């Protein structure tokens, strides 16, 4: 894994709707990681954060920064969807299992 892969992922993810669609269709963390590995884009969460901030500092216009921040928000939501509920699904309040 590498920060370079995360940088490549950000660059491709911003313009490649087919890649984003395949990631959106993944139903498990393993499937999501398989999509990334199949594209030679494997990276760790800290590497993604480093790449994001590196790209953010390179933005020369507010519109570029906003687009990058929206991409990060999408990635964070997608990544969180694979995380277990904080309560472990024990409560019935949120419907997590």
Short mmCIF file of C-alpha atoms in Angstrom, two decimals, residues 19-90:
data_model
loop_
_atom_site.label_atom_id
_atom_site.label_comp_id
_atom_site.label_asym_id
_atom_site.label_seq_id
_atom_site.Cartn_x
_atom_site.Cartn_y
_atom_site.Cartn_z
CA UNK A 19 -15.01 3.21 -10.61
CA UNK A 20 -17.14 5.10 -8.10
CA UNK A 21 -20.16 3.03 -9.14
CA UNK A 22 -18.32 -0.25 -8.58
CA UNK A 23 -17.21 0.95 -5.16
CA UNK A 24 -20.77 2.02 -4.33
CA UNK A 25 -22.05 -1.44 -5.29
CA UNK A 26 -19.62 -3.23 -2.96
CA UNK A 27 -21.54 -4.71 -0.04
CA UNK A 28 -18.58 -5.66 2.13
CA UNK A 29 -15.23 -4.18 3.03
CA UNK A 30 -13.60 -7.13 1.28
CA UNK A 31 -15.48 -6.38 -1.96
CA UNK A 32 -14.50 -2.71 -1.76
CA UNK A 33 -10.86 -3.64 -1.18
CA UNK A 34 -11.00 -6.13 -4.08
CA UNK A 35 -12.18 -3.35 -6.42
CA UNK A 36 -9.30 -1.14 -5.31
CA UNK A 37 -6.75 -3.97 -5.51
CA UNK A 38 -7.98 -4.89 -8.99
CA UNK A 39 -7.20 -1.35 -10.09
CA UNK A 40 -3.80 -1.35 -8.32
CA UNK A 41 -5.14 1.30 -5.94
CA UNK A 42 -4.78 -0.35 -2.51
CA UNK A 43 -4.06 2.07 0.35
CA UNK A 44 -4.63 2.42 4.08
CA UNK A 45 -6.87 4.99 5.78
CA UNK A 46 -3.87 7.06 6.96
CA UNK A 47 -2.45 7.02 3.42
CA UNK A 48 -5.79 8.32 2.09
CA UNK A 49 -5.78 11.14 4.66
CA UNK A 50 -2.22 12.09 3.74
CA UNK A 51 -3.07 12.06 0.03
CA UNK A 52 -6.23 14.10 0.59
CA UNK A 53 -4.41 16.86 2.46
CA UNK A 54 -1.60 16.83 -0.09
CA UNK A 55 -4.11 17.34 -2.93
CA UNK A 56 -6.03 19.93 -0.91
CA UNK A 57 -2.92 22.09 -0.52
CA UNK A 58 -2.46 21.95 -4.30
CA UNK A 59 -5.92 23.38 -5.05
CA UNK A 60 -5.66 26.82 -6.56
CA UNK A 61 -9.38 27.61 -6.66
CA UNK A 62 -12.15 27.23 -4.11
CA UNK A 63 -14.15 25.15 -6.61
CA UNK A 64 -11.33 22.58 -6.83
CA UNK A 65 -11.10 22.39 -3.04
CA UNK A 66 -14.88 22.00 -2.74
CA UNK A 67 -14.91 19.16 -5.27
CA UNK A 68 -12.09 17.41 -3.42
CA UNK A 69 -13.87 17.86 -0.07
CA UNK A 70 -17.07 16.40 -1.54
CA UNK A 71 -15.10 13.41 -2.81
CA UNK A 72 -13.61 12.89 0.64
CA UNK A 73 -17.08 13.12 2.23
CA UNK A 74 -18.32 10.43 -0.20
CA UNK A 75 -15.32 8.21 0.60
CA UNK A 76 -15.79 8.69 4.35
CA UNK A 77 -19.48 7.77 4.11
CA UNK A 78 -18.70 4.74 1.98
CA UNK A 79 -15.99 3.62 4.40
CA UNK A 80 -18.24 4.11 7.42
CA UNK A 81 -20.93 1.95 5.86
CA UNK A 82 -18.62 -1.05 6.34
CA UNK A 83 -17.91 -0.31 10.01
CA UNK A 84 -19.81 -2.17 12.72
CA UNK A 85 -22.31 -0.17 14.74
CA UNK A 86 -20.69 1.39 17.85
CA UNK A 87 -23.10 -0.55 20.04
CA UNK A 88 -22.33 -3.79 18.22
CA UNK A 89 -25.95 -3.98 17.06
CA UNK A 90 -27.05 -4.69 20.63
#
